[in-house]
């Protein structure tokens, strides 16, 4: 009987240690992505925080941290005469955020460490399509964004849901995406006030 108790204790310890190491965080959350989301008739669905929600959270975090004269959106003219559309900008502190709305089919952890997905694809930190009233358009390509701006990549702020409660427990929850966005905003702003 004693051996059985010891074995159960060891088994519980191993399971407990494993689940503690398996905690979702900003450095590992893409490994929790459930690829079933892209199979036919799957009960797993991948969603991204919307541009409106991201903008609202950025503004809320900037306000909480004491940033003043917040504008969203704000059109910013660079030293080279090009225009950038910011989702939220502090005129007083001269800093703000841009949003890149594209994302990969399956999120990659490495995407968190690049300036923008656009940079990976084209070599430019930022691109914007400018549309004229006659229907013509042109692209603004900026090789390097100013240091007082930060690109938030929608690709980073995803979560998954499932109608299967057991499966849902292993998925990245919506609350995590909200928390990750808030953390990213605060990290960029920590020395900007």
mmCIF file of C-alpha atoms in Angstrom:
data_model
loop_
_atom_site.group_PDB
_atom_site.id
_atom_site.type_symbol
_atom_site.label_atom_id
_atom_site.label_comp_id
_atom_site.label_asym_id
_atom_site.label_seq_id
_atom_site.Cartn_x
_atom_site.Cartn_y
_atom_site.Cartn_z
ATOM 1 C CA UNK A 1 0.000 0.000 0.000
ATOM 2 C CA UNK A 2 2.852 2.379 0.810
ATOM 3 C CA UNK A 3 4.421 1.896 -2.617
ATOM 4 C CA UNK A 4 1.093 2.726 -4.260
ATOM 5 C CA UNK A 5 0.822 5.973 -2.261
ATOM 6 C CA UNK A 6 4.387 6.927 -3.174
ATOM 7 C CA UNK A 7 3.749 6.203 -6.857
ATOM 8 C CA UNK A 8 0.516 8.228 -6.814
ATOM 9 C CA UNK A 9 2.316 11.106 -5.088
ATOM 10 C CA UNK A 10 5.114 11.035 -7.698
ATOM 11 C CA UNK A 11 2.625 10.843 -10.560
ATOM 12 C CA UNK A 12 0.655 13.802 -9.184
ATOM 13 C CA UNK A 13 3.900 15.756 -8.711
ATOM 14 C CA UNK A 14 4.979 15.115 -12.291
ATOM 15 C CA UNK A 15 1.549 16.103 -13.656
ATOM 16 C CA UNK A 16 1.516 19.232 -11.503
ATOM 17 C CA UNK A 17 5.041 20.229 -12.558
ATOM 18 C CA UNK A 18 4.191 19.607 -16.208
ATOM 19 C CA UNK A 19 1.038 21.723 -16.099
ATOM 20 C CA UNK A 20 2.905 24.560 -14.375
ATOM 21 C CA UNK A 21 5.480 24.518 -17.185
ATOM 22 C CA UNK A 22 2.648 24.451 -19.704
ATOM 23 C CA UNK A 23 1.304 27.884 -18.692
ATOM 24 C CA UNK A 24 0.445 30.166 -21.625
ATOM 25 C CA UNK A 25 2.599 33.304 -21.822
ATOM 26 C CA UNK A 26 3.855 35.796 -24.413
ATOM 27 C CA UNK A 27 6.903 33.655 -25.202
ATOM 28 C CA UNK A 28 5.094 30.368 -25.896
ATOM 29 C CA UNK A 29 1.447 31.039 -26.739
ATOM 30 C CA UNK A 30 1.761 30.204 -30.452
ATOM 31 C CA UNK A 31 2.667 26.633 -29.492
ATOM 32 C CA UNK A 32 -0.867 26.354 -28.053
ATOM 33 C CA UNK A 33 -2.421 27.121 -31.453
ATOM 34 C CA UNK A 34 -4.855 24.367 -32.413
ATOM 35 C CA UNK A 35 -4.565 23.751 -36.153
ATOM 36 C CA UNK A 36 -7.914 21.958 -36.186
ATOM 37 C CA UNK A 37 -9.353 25.436 -36.722
ATOM 38 C CA UNK A 38 -8.661 25.065 -40.434
ATOM 39 C CA UNK A 39 -10.155 21.615 -40.934
ATOM 40 C CA UNK A 40 -13.628 21.222 -42.324
ATOM 41 C CA UNK A 41 -16.418 20.992 -39.718
ATOM 42 C CA UNK A 42 -14.019 21.770 -36.871
ATOM 43 C CA UNK A 43 -15.434 23.016 -33.580
ATOM 44 C CA UNK A 44 -12.284 25.140 -33.053
ATOM 45 C CA UNK A 45 -12.452 28.736 -34.312
ATOM 46 C CA UNK A 46 -9.603 31.263 -34.478
ATOM 47 C CA UNK A 47 -10.400 34.937 -34.036
ATOM 48 C CA UNK A 48 -8.300 38.101 -33.851
ATOM 49 C CA UNK A 49 -9.030 41.195 -31.794
ATOM 50 C CA UNK A 50 -10.642 43.725 -34.123
ATOM 51 C CA UNK A 51 -9.021 47.025 -35.117
ATOM 52 C CA UNK A 52 -11.691 48.860 -33.096
ATOM 53 C CA UNK A 53 -11.026 46.831 -29.939
ATOM 54 C CA UNK A 54 -7.252 47.233 -30.349
ATOM 55 C CA UNK A 55 -7.633 51.000 -30.790
ATOM 56 C CA UNK A 56 -9.894 51.259 -27.723
ATOM 57 C CA UNK A 57 -7.458 49.277 -25.564
ATOM 58 C CA UNK A 58 -4.464 51.332 -26.748
ATOM 59 C CA UNK A 59 -6.274 54.583 -25.938
ATOM 60 C CA UNK A 60 -7.380 53.253 -22.536
ATOM 61 C CA UNK A 61 -3.839 52.127 -21.629
ATOM 62 C CA UNK A 62 -2.290 55.411 -22.774
ATOM 63 C CA UNK A 63 -4.837 57.334 -20.708
ATOM 64 C CA UNK A 64 -4.229 55.147 -17.616
ATOM 65 C CA UNK A 65 -0.480 55.750 -17.909
ATOM 66 C CA UNK A 66 -1.001 59.517 -17.938
ATOM 67 C CA UNK A 67 -0.598 60.365 -21.616
ATOM 68 C CA UNK A 68 -2.396 63.564 -22.633
ATOM 69 C CA UNK A 69 -3.877 65.029 -25.808
ATOM 70 C CA UNK A 70 -4.760 61.642 -27.246
ATOM 71 C CA UNK A 71 -6.064 61.425 -30.790
ATOM 72 C CA UNK A 72 -7.335 58.457 -32.665
ATOM 73 C CA UNK A 73 -6.852 58.296 -35.496
ATOM 74 C CA UNK A 74 -4.072 60.767 -36.233
ATOM 75 C CA UNK A 75 -2.400 61.376 -39.600
ATOM 76 C CA UNK A 76 1.316 61.990 -39.056
ATOM 77 C CA UNK A 77 3.635 63.599 -41.596
ATOM 78 C CA UNK A 78 7.187 62.241 -41.534
ATOM 79 C CA UNK A 79 10.374 64.241 -42.158
ATOM 80 C CA UNK A 80 10.395 62.826 -45.702
ATOM 81 C CA UNK A 81 6.905 64.256 -46.367
ATOM 82 C CA UNK A 82 5.107 60.910 -46.254
ATOM 83 C CA UNK A 83 1.970 60.283 -44.214
ATOM 84 C CA UNK A 84 1.361 57.588 -41.632
ATOM 85 C CA UNK A 85 -2.042 56.717 -40.128
ATOM 86 C CA UNK A 86 -1.772 56.247 -36.365
ATOM 87 C CA UNK A 87 -4.535 54.451 -34.442
ATOM 88 C CA UNK A 88 -3.756 56.438 -31.284
ATOM 89 C CA UNK A 89 -1.267 59.248 -30.755
ATOM 90 C CA UNK A 90 -0.329 61.552 -27.895
ATOM 91 C CA UNK A 91 0.330 65.027 -29.284
ATOM 92 C CA UNK A 92 1.809 66.100 -25.947
ATOM 93 C CA UNK A 93 4.257 63.170 -25.613
ATOM 94 C CA UNK A 94 4.787 62.840 -29.371
ATOM 95 C CA UNK A 95 4.337 59.059 -29.535
ATOM 96 C CA UNK A 96 1.760 56.599 -30.699
ATOM 97 C CA UNK A 97 0.790 53.361 -32.368
ATOM 98 C CA UNK A 98 0.207 52.063 -35.863
ATOM 99 C CA UNK A 99 -1.762 48.920 -36.665
ATOM 100 C CA UNK A 100 -0.833 46.282 -39.189
ATOM 101 C CA UNK A 101 -4.024 44.403 -39.987
ATOM 102 C CA UNK A 102 -2.590 41.460 -41.931
ATOM 103 C CA UNK A 103 -1.833 38.113 -40.380
ATOM 104 C CA UNK A 104 -0.521 34.656 -41.211
ATOM 105 C CA UNK A 105 -2.883 31.704 -41.587
ATOM 106 C CA UNK A 106 -1.171 30.050 -38.617
ATOM 107 C CA UNK A 107 0.466 32.438 -36.123
ATOM 108 C CA UNK A 108 4.204 32.123 -35.595
ATOM 109 C CA UNK A 109 6.005 33.007 -32.364
ATOM 110 C CA UNK A 110 8.795 34.647 -34.410
ATOM 111 C CA UNK A 111 6.322 37.283 -35.649
ATOM 112 C CA UNK A 112 6.462 38.929 -32.223
ATOM 113 C CA UNK A 113 10.112 39.834 -32.718
ATOM 114 C CA UNK A 114 9.814 41.500 -36.141
ATOM 115 C CA UNK A 115 8.915 45.176 -36.614
ATOM 116 C CA UNK A 116 6.118 44.345 -39.032
ATOM 117 C CA UNK A 117 4.984 41.559 -41.284
ATOM 118 C CA UNK A 118 5.274 44.063 -44.101
ATOM 119 C CA UNK A 119 9.013 44.365 -43.326
ATOM 120 C CA UNK A 120 9.347 40.592 -43.654
ATOM 121 C CA UNK A 121 7.586 40.612 -47.037
ATOM 122 C CA UNK A 122 8.753 43.861 -48.673
ATOM 123 C CA UNK A 123 11.633 45.301 -46.657
ATOM 124 C CA UNK A 124 9.549 48.315 -45.586
ATOM 125 C CA UNK A 125 8.479 48.830 -41.967
ATOM 126 C CA UNK A 126 5.211 50.386 -43.064
ATOM 127 C CA UNK A 127 3.077 50.667 -46.204
ATOM 128 C CA UNK A 128 -0.147 52.555 -46.677
ATOM 129 C CA UNK A 129 -2.456 52.649 -49.690
ATOM 130 C CA UNK A 130 -3.595 56.214 -50.443
ATOM 131 C CA UNK A 131 -6.811 56.371 -52.489
ATOM 132 C CA UNK A 132 -7.741 59.469 -54.523
ATOM 133 C CA UNK A 133 -11.323 60.585 -55.152
ATOM 134 C CA UNK A 134 -11.025 59.622 -58.831
ATOM 135 C CA UNK A 135 -10.372 55.992 -57.842
ATOM 136 C CA UNK A 136 -6.640 56.040 -58.498
ATOM 137 C CA UNK A 137 -4.251 55.152 -55.728
ATOM 138 C CA UNK A 138 -0.623 55.055 -54.720
ATOM 139 C CA UNK A 139 1.354 53.301 -52.026
ATOM 140 C CA UNK A 140 3.406 55.026 -49.381
ATOM 141 C CA UNK A 141 6.325 52.821 -48.379
ATOM 142 C CA UNK A 142 8.394 53.792 -45.353
ATOM 143 C CA UNK A 143 11.701 51.995 -44.949
ATOM 144 C CA UNK A 144 11.991 52.743 -41.231
ATOM 145 C CA UNK A 145 9.298 54.187 -38.978
ATOM 146 C CA UNK A 146 10.290 56.886 -36.478
ATOM 147 C CA UNK A 147 11.289 55.608 -33.010
ATOM 148 C CA UNK A 148 8.335 57.405 -31.372
ATOM 149 C CA UNK A 149 5.892 55.100 -33.203
ATOM 150 C CA UNK A 150 5.240 51.414 -32.630
ATOM 151 C CA UNK A 151 3.516 48.965 -34.955
ATOM 152 C CA UNK A 152 1.041 46.617 -33.293
ATOM 153 C CA UNK A 153 0.566 43.536 -35.445
ATOM 154 C CA UNK A 154 -2.974 42.169 -35.429
ATOM 155 C CA UNK A 155 -1.317 38.806 -36.101
ATOM 156 C CA UNK A 156 -0.218 38.735 -32.433
ATOM 157 C CA UNK A 157 -3.654 39.227 -30.871
ATOM 158 C CA UNK A 158 -5.543 36.028 -31.607
ATOM 159 C CA UNK A 159 -7.485 33.551 -29.535
ATOM 160 C CA UNK A 160 -9.425 30.365 -30.133
ATOM 161 C CA UNK A 161 -12.788 29.053 -29.036
ATOM 162 C CA UNK A 162 -14.471 25.677 -29.206
ATOM 163 C CA UNK A 163 -17.915 24.310 -28.477
ATOM 164 C CA UNK A 164 -16.137 21.367 -26.830
ATOM 165 C CA UNK A 165 -15.505 22.381 -23.193
ATOM 166 C CA UNK A 166 -12.601 19.951 -22.716
ATOM 167 C CA UNK A 167 -10.887 21.230 -25.854
ATOM 168 C CA UNK A 168 -11.509 24.857 -24.823
ATOM 169 C CA UNK A 169 -9.380 24.390 -21.701
ATOM 170 C CA UNK A 170 -6.261 23.871 -23.867
ATOM 171 C CA UNK A 171 -6.900 26.829 -26.197
ATOM 172 C CA UNK A 172 -5.541 30.373 -25.948
ATOM 173 C CA UNK A 173 -8.427 32.368 -24.407
ATOM 174 C CA UNK A 174 -9.659 35.804 -25.452
ATOM 175 C CA UNK A 175 -8.584 37.236 -22.081
ATOM 176 C CA UNK A 176 -4.993 36.298 -22.901
ATOM 177 C CA UNK A 177 -5.117 38.278 -26.180
ATOM 178 C CA UNK A 178 -6.446 41.323 -24.280
ATOM 179 C CA UNK A 179 -3.727 40.994 -21.632
ATOM 180 C CA UNK A 180 -0.964 40.534 -24.224
ATOM 181 C CA UNK A 181 -2.032 43.688 -26.057
ATOM 182 C CA UNK A 182 -2.069 45.699 -22.812
ATOM 183 C CA UNK A 183 1.385 44.350 -21.927
ATOM 184 C CA UNK A 184 2.782 45.278 -25.366
ATOM 185 C CA UNK A 185 1.367 48.811 -25.146
ATOM 186 C CA UNK A 186 2.798 49.357 -21.650
ATOM 187 C CA UNK A 187 6.208 47.959 -22.661
ATOM 188 C CA UNK A 188 6.508 50.422 -25.563
ATOM 189 C CA UNK A 189 5.328 53.373 -23.450
ATOM 190 C CA UNK A 190 7.366 52.731 -20.293
ATOM 191 C CA UNK A 191 9.941 55.424 -21.087
ATOM 192 C CA UNK A 192 7.880 57.742 -23.302
ATOM 193 C CA UNK A 193 6.083 59.910 -20.693
#
